[in-house]
Structures are given as structure tokens and as C-alpha cells.
CSV table of N, CA and C in Angstrom, one decimal:
chain,number,residue,atom,x,y,z
A,218,MET,N,16.0,-10.3,-29.4
A,218,MET,CA,14.8,-9.8,-28.8
A,218,MET,C,14.9,-10.1,-27.3
A,219,PHE,N,15.3,-11.3,-26.9
A,219,PHE,CA,15.4,-11.7,-25.5
A,219,PHE,C,16.5,-10.8,-24.8
A,220,LEU,N,17.6,-10.6,-25.5
A,220,LEU,CA,18.7,-9.8,-25.0
A,220,LEU,C,18.2,-8.4,-24.8
A,221,ARG,N,17.5,-7.9,-25.7
A,221,ARG,CA,17.0,-6.5,-25.6
A,221,ARG,C,16.0,-6.4,-24.4
A,222,SER,N,15.2,-7.4,-24.2
A,222,SER,CA,14.3,-7.4,-23.0
A,222,SER,C,15.0,-7.4,-21.7
A,223,MET,N,16.1,-8.3,-21.7
A,223,MET,CA,16.9,-8.4,-20.5
A,223,MET,C,17.6,-7.1,-20.2
A,224,LEU,N,18.1,-6.4,-21.2
A,224,LEU,CA,18.8,-5.1,-21.0
A,224,LEU,C,17.8,-4.1,-20.5
A,225,LEU,N,16.6,-4.1,-21.0
A,225,LEU,CA,15.6,-3.2,-20.6
A,225,LEU,C,15.2,-3.4,-19.1
A,226,VAL,N,15.1,-4.6,-18.7
A,226,VAL,CA,14.8,-5.0,-17.3
A,226,VAL,C,16.0,-4.5,-16.4
A,227,TRP,N,17.2,-4.8,-16.9
A,227,TRP,CA,18.3,-4.4,-16.1
A,227,TRP,C,18.5,-2.9,-15.9
A,228,PHE,N,18.3,-2.2,-17.0
A,228,PHE,CA,18.4,-0.7,-16.9
A,228,PHE,C,17.3,-0.2,-16.1
A,229,SER,N,16.1,-0.7,-16.2
A,229,SER,CA,14.9,-0.2,-15.4
A,229,SER,C,15.2,-0.4,-13.9
A,230,THR,N,15.7,-1.6,-13.6
A,230,THR,CA,16.0,-1.9,-12.2
A,230,THR,C,17.1,-1.0,-11.7
A,231,PHE,N,18.1,-0.8,-12.5
A,231,PHE,CA,19.2,0.0,-12.1
A,231,PHE,C,18.8,1.5,-11.8
A,232,PHE,N,18.0,2.0,-12.7
A,232,PHE,CA,17.5,3.4,-12.6
A,232,PHE,C,16.5,3.6,-11.5
A,233,ILE,N,15.6,2.6,-11.3
A,233,ILE,CA,14.7,2.7,-10.2
A,233,ILE,C,15.4,2.6,-8.8
A,234,SER,N,16.3,1.7,-8.7
A,234,SER,CA,17.0,1.5,-7.4
A,234,SER,C,17.9,2.8,-7.2
A,235,SER,N,18.5,3.3,-8.2
A,235,SER,CA,19.2,4.6,-8.1
A,235,SER,C,18.3,5.7,-7.6
A,236,ALA,N,17.1,5.8,-8.2
A,236,ALA,CA,16.2,6.8,-7.8
A,236,ALA,C,15.8,6.7,-6.3
A,237,ILE,N,15.6,5.4,-5.9
A,237,ILE,CA,15.2,5.2,-4.5
A,237,ILE,C,16.4,5.5,-3.6
A,238,PHE,N,17.6,5.2,-4.0
A,238,PHE,CA,18.8,5.5,-3.2
A,238,PHE,C,18.9,7.0,-3.1
A,239,ALA,N,18.7,7.7,-4.2
A,239,ALA,CA,18.9,9.2,-4.3
A,239,ALA,C,17.8,9.8,-3.4
A,240,GLU,N,16.6,9.3,-3.4
A,240,GLU,CA,15.5,9.8,-2.6
A,240,GLU,C,15.9,9.7,-1.1
A,241,GLY,N,16.5,8.6,-0.8
A,241,GLY,CA,17.0,8.4,0.6
A,241,GLY,C,18.0,9.4,1.0
A,242,LEU,N,19.0,9.7,0.1
A,242,LEU,CA,20.0,10.8,0.4
A,242,LEU,C,19.3,12.1,0.4
A,243,ALA,N,18.4,12.4,-0.5
A,243,ALA,CA,17.7,13.6,-0.6
A,243,ALA,C,16.8,13.8,0.7
A,244,SER,N,16.3,12.7,1.2
A,244,SER,CA,15.4,12.8,2.4
A,244,SER,C,16.3,13.3,3.6
A,245,LYS,N,17.5,12.7,3.7
A,245,LYS,CA,18.4,13.1,4.8
A,245,LYS,C,18.7,14.6,4.7
A,246,GLU,N,19.0,15.0,3.6
A,246,GLU,CA,19.3,16.4,3.4
A,246,GLU,C,18.1,17.3,3.6
A,247,ALA,N,17.0,16.8,3.1
A,247,ALA,CA,15.7,17.5,3.3
A,247,ALA,C,15.4,17.7,4.8
A,248,ILE,N,15.6,16.7,5.6
A,248,ILE,CA,15.4,16.7,7.0
A,248,ILE,C,16.3,17.8,7.6
A,249,ASN,N,17.5,17.8,7.2
A,249,ASN,CA,18.5,18.8,7.7
A,249,ASN,C,18.1,20.2,7.4
A,250,TYR,N,17.7,20.5,6.1
A,250,TYR,CA,17.2,21.8,5.7
A,250,TYR,C,15.9,22.2,6.5
A,251,TYR,N,15.0,21.2,6.6
A,251,TYR,CA,13.8,21.5,7.3
A,251,TYR,C,14.0,21.9,8.8
A,252,ASN,N,14.9,21.1,9.4
A,252,ASN,CA,15.3,21.4,10.8
A,252,ASN,C,15.9,22.8,11.0
A,253,GLU,N,16.8,23.1,10.0
A,253,GLU,CA,17.4,24.4,10.0
A,253,GLU,C,16.3,25.5,9.9
A,254,GLY,N,15.3,25.3,9.0
A,254,GLY,CA,14.2,26.2,8.8
A,254,GLY,C,13.5,26.4,10.1
A,255,VAL,N,13.2,25.3,10.8
A,255,VAL,CA,12.4,25.4,12.1
A,255,VAL,C,13.2,26.2,13.1
A,256,LYS,N,14.5,25.9,13.2
A,256,LYS,CA,15.4,26.6,14.2
A,256,LYS,C,15.4,28.1,13.9
A,257,ALA,N,15.6,28.4,12.6
A,257,ALA,CA,15.6,29.8,12.2
A,257,ALA,C,14.3,30.5,12.5
A,258,GLN,N,13.2,29.8,12.3
A,258,GLN,CA,11.9,30.4,12.5
A,258,GLN,C,11.7,30.6,14.0
A,259,GLN,N,12.1,29.7,14.8
A,259,GLN,CA,12.0,29.8,16.3
A,259,GLN,C,12.8,31.0,16.8
A,260,ASN,N,13.9,31.3,16.1
A,260,ASN,CA,14.8,32.4,16.5
A,260,ASN,C,14.4,33.7,15.8
A,261,GLY,N,13.3,33.7,15.0
A,261,GLY,CA,12.8,34.9,14.4
A,261,GLY,C,13.5,35.3,13.1
A,262,ASP,N,14.4,34.4,12.6
A,262,ASP,CA,15.1,34.7,11.4
A,262,ASP,C,14.3,34.1,10.2
A,263,PHE,N,13.2,34.8,9.8
A,263,PHE,CA,12.3,34.3,8.8
A,263,PHE,C,12.9,34.1,7.4
A,264,ASP,N,13.9,34.9,7.0
A,264,ASP,CA,14.5,34.8,5.7
A,264,ASP,C,15.2,33.4,5.7
A,265,ALA,N,16.0,33.1,6.7
A,265,ALA,CA,16.7,31.8,6.8
A,265,ALA,C,15.7,30.7,6.9
A,266,ALA,N,14.6,30.9,7.6
A,266,ALA,CA,13.6,29.8,7.7
A,266,ALA,C,13.0,29.5,6.3
A,267,VAL,N,12.7,30.5,5.5
A,267,VAL,CA,12.1,30.3,4.2
A,267,VAL,C,13.1,29.6,3.3
A,268,LYS,N,14.4,30.0,3.4
A,268,LYS,CA,15.4,29.3,2.6
A,268,LYS,C,15.5,27.8,3.0
A,269,GLY,N,15.5,27.5,4.2
A,269,GLY,CA,15.6,26.1,4.7
A,269,GLY,C,14.4,25.3,4.2
A,270,TYR,N,13.2,25.9,4.3
A,270,TYR,CA,12.0,25.2,3.9
A,270,TYR,C,12.0,25.0,2.4
A,271,GLN,N,12.5,26.0,1.6
A,271,GLN,CA,12.5,25.9,0.2
A,271,GLN,C,13.4,24.8,-0.3
A,272,MET,N,14.6,24.7,0.4
A,272,MET,CA,15.5,23.6,0.0
A,272,MET,C,14.9,22.2,0.4
A,273,ALA,N,14.3,22.1,1.6
A,273,ALA,CA,13.7,20.9,2.0
A,273,ALA,C,12.6,20.5,1.0
A,274,ALA,N,11.8,21.4,0.5
A,274,ALA,CA,10.7,21.1,-0.4
A,274,ALA,C,11.2,20.7,-1.8
A,275,LEU,N,12.4,21.3,-2.2
A,275,LEU,CA,13.0,20.9,-3.4
A,275,LEU,C,13.5,19.4,-3.4
A,276,LEU,N,14.0,19.1,-2.2
A,276,LEU,CA,14.6,17.7,-2.1
A,276,LEU,C,13.6,16.6,-1.8
A,277,SER,N,12.5,16.9,-1.2
A,277,SER,CA,11.5,15.9,-0.9
A,277,SER,C,10.2,16.5,-0.7
A,278,ALA,N,9.2,15.9,-1.3
A,278,ALA,CA,7.8,16.3,-1.2
A,278,ALA,C,7.2,15.8,0.1
A,279,ARG,N,7.9,15.0,0.8
A,279,ARG,CA,7.4,14.3,2.0
A,279,ARG,C,7.0,15.3,3.1
A,280,TYR,N,7.7,16.5,3.2
A,280,TYR,CA,7.5,17.5,4.2
A,280,TYR,C,6.7,18.7,3.9
A,281,HIS,N,6.0,18.6,2.7
A,281,HIS,CA,5.3,19.7,2.1
A,281,HIS,C,4.3,20.3,3.1
A,282,LYS,N,3.4,19.4,3.7
A,282,LYS,CA,2.3,20.0,4.5
A,282,LYS,C,2.9,20.6,5.8
A,283,PHE,N,4.0,20.0,6.3
A,283,PHE,CA,4.6,20.6,7.5
A,283,PHE,C,5.2,22.0,7.2
A,284,ILE,N,5.9,22.1,6.0
A,284,ILE,CA,6.5,23.3,5.6
A,284,ILE,C,5.4,24.4,5.4
A,285,ILE,N,4.3,24.1,4.7
A,285,ILE,CA,3.2,25.0,4.5
A,285,ILE,C,2.6,25.5,5.8
A,286,ASN,N,2.4,24.6,6.7
A,286,ASN,CA,1.9,24.9,8.0
A,286,ASN,C,2.8,25.9,8.8
A,287,ASN,N,4.1,25.5,8.7
A,287,ASN,CA,5.1,26.4,9.4
A,287,ASN,C,5.2,27.8,8.8
A,288,LYS,N,5.1,27.8,7.5
A,288,LYS,CA,5.0,29.1,6.8
A,288,LYS,C,3.8,29.9,7.2
A,289,GLY,N,2.7,29.2,7.4
A,289,GLY,CA,1.5,29.9,7.9
A,289,GLY,C,1.7,30.5,9.3
A,290,ALA,N,2.4,29.7,10.1
A,290,ALA,CA,2.7,30.3,11.5
A,290,ALA,C,3.6,31.5,11.4
A,291,MET,N,4.6,31.4,10.4
A,291,MET,CA,5.5,32.5,10.2
A,291,MET,C,4.7,33.8,9.8
A,292,TYR,N,3.8,33.6,8.8
A,292,TYR,CA,3.0,34.7,8.4
A,292,TYR,C,2.2,35.3,9.5
A,293,ALA,N,1.7,34.4,10.4
A,293,ALA,CA,0.9,34.9,11.5
A,293,ALA,C,1.8,35.7,12.5
A,294,GLN,N,3.0,35.2,12.7
A,294,GLN,CA,4.0,35.9,13.6
A,294,GLN,C,4.4,37.3,13.0
A,295,MET,N,4.4,37.4,11.7
A,295,MET,CA,4.7,38.6,11.0
A,295,MET,C,3.5,39.6,10.9
A,296,GLY,N,2.3,39.0,11.3
A,296,GLY,CA,1.1,39.9,11.3
A,296,GLY,C,0.3,39.8,10.0
A,297,ASP,N,0.7,38.9,9.1
A,297,ASP,CA,-0.1,38.8,7.8
A,297,ASP,C,-1.1,37.6,8.0
A,298,ILE,N,-2.2,37.9,8.6
A,298,ILE,CA,-3.2,36.9,8.9
A,298,ILE,C,-3.8,36.3,7.7
A,299,GLN,N,-4.0,37.1,6.6
A,299,GLN,CA,-4.6,36.5,5.4
A,299,GLN,C,-3.7,35.4,4.8
A,300,LYS,N,-2.4,35.7,4.7
A,300,LYS,CA,-1.5,34.7,4.1
A,300,LYS,C,-1.4,33.5,5.0
A,301,ALA,N,-1.4,33.7,6.4
A,301,ALA,CA,-1.4,32.6,7.3
A,301,ALA,C,-2.6,31.7,7.1
A,302,GLU,N,-3.7,32.3,7.0
A,302,GLU,CA,-5.0,31.5,6.8
A,302,GLU,C,-4.9,30.7,5.5
A,303,ALA,N,-4.4,31.4,4.5
A,303,ALA,CA,-4.3,30.7,3.2
A,303,ALA,C,-3.3,29.5,3.3
A,304,ALA,N,-2.2,29.7,4.0
A,304,ALA,CA,-1.3,28.6,4.1
A,304,ALA,C,-1.8,27.4,4.9
A,305,PHE,N,-2.5,27.7,6.0
A,305,PHE,CA,-3.1,26.6,6.8
A,305,PHE,C,-4.2,25.9,5.9
A,306,ARG,N,-5.0,26.6,5.2
A,306,ARG,CA,-6.0,25.9,4.3
A,306,ARG,C,-5.3,25.1,3.2
A,307,GLU,N,-4.2,25.6,2.7
A,307,GLU,CA,-3.4,24.8,1.7
A,307,GLU,C,-2.9,23.5,2.3
A,308,ALA,N,-2.4,23.6,3.5
A,308,ALA,CA,-1.9,22.4,4.2
A,308,ALA,C,-3.1,21.4,4.3
A,309,LEU,N,-4.3,21.9,4.6
A,309,LEU,CA,-5.4,21.0,4.7
A,309,LEU,C,-5.8,20.4,3.4
A,310,THR,N,-5.5,21.0,2.2
A,310,THR,CA,-5.8,20.4,0.9
A,310,THR,C,-4.9,19.2,0.7
A,311,LEU,N,-3.7,19.3,1.3
A,311,LEU,CA,-2.8,18.1,1.2
A,311,LEU,C,-3.2,17.0,2.1
A,312,ASP,N,-3.6,17.3,3.3
A,312,ASP,CA,-4.1,16.3,4.3
A,312,ASP,C,-5.2,16.9,5.0
A,313,PRO,N,-6.5,16.5,4.7
A,313,PRO,CA,-7.6,17.1,5.3
A,313,PRO,C,-7.7,16.8,6.8
A,314,ASP,N,-7.0,15.9,7.3
A,314,ASP,CA,-7.0,15.5,8.8
A,314,ASP,C,-5.8,16.1,9.5
A,315,TYR,N,-5.1,17.0,8.9
A,315,TYR,CA,-3.8,17.5,9.5
A,315,TYR,C,-4.2,18.4,10.7
A,316,GLN,N,-4.0,17.9,11.9
A,316,GLN,CA,-4.5,18.5,13.1
A,316,GLN,C,-3.8,19.9,13.4
A,317,PRO,N,-2.5,20.0,13.2
A,317,PRO,CA,-1.9,21.3,13.5
A,317,PRO,C,-2.5,22.5,12.7
A,318,ALA,N,-2.8,22.2,11.4
A,318,ALA,CA,-3.3,23.3,10.5
A,318,ALA,C,-4.7,23.7,11.1
A,319,LYS,N,-5.5,22.7,11.5
A,319,LYS,CA,-6.8,23.0,12.1
A,319,LYS,C,-6.7,23.8,13.4
A,320,MET,N,-5.8,23.4,14.2
A,320,MET,CA,-5.6,24.2,15.5
A,320,MET,C,-5.2,25.6,15.1
A,321,ASN,N,-4.3,25.7,14.1
A,321,ASN,CA,-3.8,27.1,13.8
A,321,ASN,C,-4.9,27.9,13.2
A,322,LEU,N,-5.8,27.3,12.4
A,322,LEU,CA,-6.9,28.1,11.8
A,322,LEU,C,-7.8,28.5,13.0
A,323,GLY,N,-7.9,27.7,14.0
A,323,GLY,CA,-8.7,28.2,15.2
A,323,GLY,C,-8.1,29.4,15.8
A,324,LEU,N,-6.7,29.4,15.9
A,324,LEU,CA,-6.0,30.5,16.4
A,324,LEU,C,-6.2,31.8,15.6
A,325,ILE,N,-6.2,31.6,14.2
A,325,ILE,CA,-6.4,32.7,13.3
A,325,ILE,C,-7.8,33.3,13.6
A,326,TYR,N,-8.8,32.5,13.6
A,326,TYR,CA,-10.2,33.0,13.8
A,326,TYR,C,-10.3,33.6,15.2
A,327,ASP,N,-9.7,33.1,16.2
A,327,ASP,CA,-9.7,33.6,17.6
A,327,ASP,C,-9.0,35.0,17.5
A,328,ALA,N,-7.9,35.2,16.8
A,328,ALA,CA,-7.3,36.5,16.7
A,328,ALA,C,-8.2,37.5,16.0
A,329,LYS,N,-9.0,37.0,15.0
A,329,LYS,CA,-9.9,37.9,14.3
A,329,LYS,C,-11.1,38.3,15.2
A,330,GLY,N,-11.3,37.6,16.3
A,330,GLY,CA,-12.4,37.9,17.2
A,330,GLY,C,-13.6,37.0,16.9
A,331,ASP,N,-13.5,36.0,16.0
A,331,ASP,CA,-14.6,35.1,15.7
A,331,ASP,C,-14.4,33.9,16.5
A,332,ARG,N,-14.8,33.9,17.7
A,332,ARG,CA,-14.6,32.8,18.7
A,332,ARG,C,-15.4,31.6,18.2
A,333,LEU,N,-16.6,31.8,17.7
A,333,LEU,CA,-17.4,30.6,17.2
A,333,LEU,C,-16.7,29.8,16.1
A,334,LYS,N,-16.2,30.5,15.1
A,334,LYS,CA,-15.4,29.9,14.1
A,334,LYS,C,-14.2,29.2,14.6
A,335,ALA,N,-13.5,29.9,15.5
A,335,ALA,CA,-12.3,29.3,16.2
A,335,ALA,C,-12.7,28.0,16.9
A,336,LEU,N,-13.8,28.0,17.6
A,336,LEU,CA,-14.2,26.8,18.3
A,336,LEU,C,-14.6,25.7,17.3
A,337,GLU,N,-15.1,26.0,16.2
A,337,GLU,CA,-15.4,25.0,15.2
A,337,GLU,C,-14.2,24.3,14.7
A,338,TRP,N,-13.1,25.1,14.4
A,338,TRP,CA,-11.9,24.5,13.9
A,338,TRP,C,-11.2,23.7,15.0
A,339,TRP,N,-11.3,24.1,16.3
A,339,TRP,CA,-10.7,23.4,17.4
A,339,TRP,C,-11.4,22.1,17.6
A,340,TYR,N,-12.8,22.2,17.5
A,340,TYR,CA,-13.6,21.0,17.6
A,340,TYR,C,-13.2,20.0,16.5
A,341,GLU,N,-13.1,20.5,15.3
A,341,GLU,CA,-12.7,19.6,14.2
A,341,GLU,C,-11.4,19.0,14.4
A,342,ALA,N,-10.4,19.7,15.0
A,342,ALA,CA,-9.1,19.1,15.2
A,342,ALA,C,-9.2,18.0,16.3
A,343,PHE,N,-10.0,18.2,17.3
A,343,PHE,CA,-10.1,17.2,18.3
A,343,PHE,C,-11.0,16.0,17.9
A,344,GLU,N,-11.9,16.2,16.9
A,344,GLU,CA,-12.7,15.1,16.4
A,344,GLU,C,-11.7,14.2,15.6
A,345,VAL,N,-10.7,14.8,14.9
A,345,VAL,CA,-9.7,13.9,14.2
A,345,VAL,C,-9.0,13.1,15.2
A,346,GLU,N,-8.7,13.7,16.3
A,346,GLU,CA,-8.0,12.9,17.4
A,346,GLU,C,-8.9,11.8,17.9
A,347,LYS,N,-10.1,12.1,18.1
A,347,LYS,CA,-11.1,11.0,18.6
A,347,LYS,C,-11.2,9.9,17.6
A,348,ARG,N,-11.1,10.1,16.3
A,348,ARG,CA,-11.3,9.1,15.3
A,348,ARG,C,-10.1,8.2,15.2
A,349,LYS,N,-9.0,8.5,15.8
A,349,LYS,CA,-7.8,7.7,15.7
A,349,LYS,C,-8.0,6.4,16.5
A,350,PRO,N,-7.6,5.3,16.0
A,350,PRO,CA,-7.7,4.1,16.8
A,350,PRO,C,-6.9,4.2,18.1
A,351,LYS,N,-7.4,3.6,19.2
A,351,LYS,CA,-6.7,3.7,20.5
A,351,LYS,C,-5.9,2.4,20.7
A,352,THR,N,-6.2,1.4,20.0
A,352,THR,CA,-5.5,0.1,20.1
A,352,THR,C,-5.1,-0.4,18.7
A,353,PHE,N,-4.2,-1.3,18.7
A,353,PHE,CA,-3.8,-1.9,17.4
A,353,PHE,C,-5.1,-2.6,16.8
A,354,LEU,N,-5.2,-2.5,15.5
A,354,LEU,CA,-6.3,-3.1,14.8
A,354,LEU,C,-5.9,-4.5,14.4
A,355,ILE,N,-6.7,-5.5,14.6
A,355,ILE,CA,-6.4,-6.8,14.2
A,355,ILE,C,-7.5,-7.2,13.2
A,356,GLU,N,-7.1,-7.7,12.1
A,356,GLU,CA,-8.0,-8.1,11.0
A,356,GLU,C,-8.4,-9.6,11.3
A,357,ALA,N,-9.6,-9.9,11.5
A,357,ALA,CA,-10.0,-11.3,11.7
A,357,ALA,C,-10.8,-11.8,10.5
A,358,PRO,N,-10.8,-13.1,10.3
A,358,PRO,CA,-11.6,-13.7,9.2
A,358,PRO,C,-13.1,-13.4,9.5
A,359,GLN,N,-13.8,-13.4,8.4
A,359,GLN,CA,-15.3,-13.1,8.6
A,359,GLN,C,-16.0,-14.2,9.4
A,360,GLN,N,-15.6,-15.4,9.1
A,360,GLN,CA,-16.3,-16.5,9.8
A,360,GLN,C,-15.3,-17.5,10.3
A,361,VAL,N,-15.3,-17.7,11.6
A,361,VAL,CA,-14.3,-18.5,12.2
A,361,VAL,C,-15.1,-19.8,12.7
A,362,GLU,N,-14.6,-20.9,12.2
A,362,GLU,CA,-15.2,-22.2,12.7
A,362,GLU,C,-14.4,-22.7,13.9
A,363,VAL,N,-15.2,-23.0,14.9
A,363,VAL,CA,-14.6,-23.5,16.1
A,363,VAL,C,-14.9,-25.0,16.2
A,364,GLU,N,-13.8,-25.7,16.3
A,364,GLU,CA,-13.9,-27.1,16.5
A,364,GLU,C,-14.0,-27.4,18.0
A,365,GLU,N,-14.8,-28.5,18.3
A,365,GLU,CA,-14.9,-28.9,19.7
A,365,GLU,C,-13.6,-29.5,20.0
A,366,SER,N,-13.1,-29.1,21.2
A,366,SER,CA,-11.8,-29.6,21.6
A,366,SER,C,-12.0,-31.0,22.3
A,367,VAL,N,-11.2,-31.9,21.9
A,367,VAL,CA,-11.2,-33.2,22.5
A,367,VAL,C,-10.0,-33.4,23.4
A,368,SER,N,-10.2,-33.8,24.6
A,368,SER,CA,-9.1,-34.0,25.5
A,368,SER,C,-8.4,-35.2,25.1
A,369,PRO,N,-7.1,-35.1,25.1
A,369,PRO,CA,-6.3,-36.3,24.8
A,369,PRO,C,-6.4,-37.3,25.9
A,370,SER,N,-6.6,-38.6,25.6
A,370,SER,CA,-6.6,-39.6,26.7
A,370,SER,C,-5.3,-40.2,26.8
A,371,TYR,N,-4.9,-40.3,28.0
A,371,TYR,CA,-3.6,-40.9,28.2
A,371,TYR,C,-3.7,-42.3,28.8
């Protein structure tokens, strides 16, 4: 029974550490594919951009909101405003405070001629920025007792 427990712990540790190591390798590859997608998108090669983003998404979920936002920008560049808006909203479902998606939604509504809605999204994006801490946060104890200092006598 003890031996079986020890083997179970060893196998679990081995497989978990292997998964973590594999995620690290996958992350490096995912970054490479993501960067290739960005470069392709910037060059107007949307097919290559989609392929790069798809590979990055398969290898790591860490870049999902960035990929969705970039696809939204790609749809907007191609003139498909409805798909672009849907992509930006999807990115916000993953991270409700994701500032680039809010800025991009403002651009979508501005392109539609709805300046008031555009301003609402831009205001929302800047409100997120205002809520960020401006200095490092330090956690202090609730109640600090201060002792009177006594000067040492020499």
C-alpha cells in the first residue's frame, strides 16, 4: 500500500512537471507563431496572420484575448465591421478591463458614425487606466502598536 502511494506520488510529480516543462516550450513556440501573425497582419497578409494566430492559440491559451483583438482589427481592416465588433466584444468577455478592445470598439462606433457610443467606449478604456494603481501597494497590518523609544544612555 505504501509502495503504491509512493509510486502514485512519483508519477503525479513526473507528469505534472513534464506538463509544466511542455507548457514552457509550447509558450516559446506560441510566442513565435503569435509574432509571425502580427508581422503578417501588419504586412496585409491576412491568411498568414490567421495561420500564425491559430497555431499560437493551439499551443497556449495565454494569448487568446490578444489574438481575438488582433483578429477584430483584421476584420475591420478588411471592412467587415460586424465581425470586428464581435471579436472585440469576445476579447472583453475574456478580460472585461482589456483596454485595447475597448479602444477598438470606440473606433468601430466612430466608423459607424455613432460618436456618442464611441466616446462611451473610449471613456470606459480611460477609466480602466485611471483605476490602475500609480504606486506600489504595500499591505500594512490593521493595527500597529508604537512603542515609546527610549534613548540609550551611555
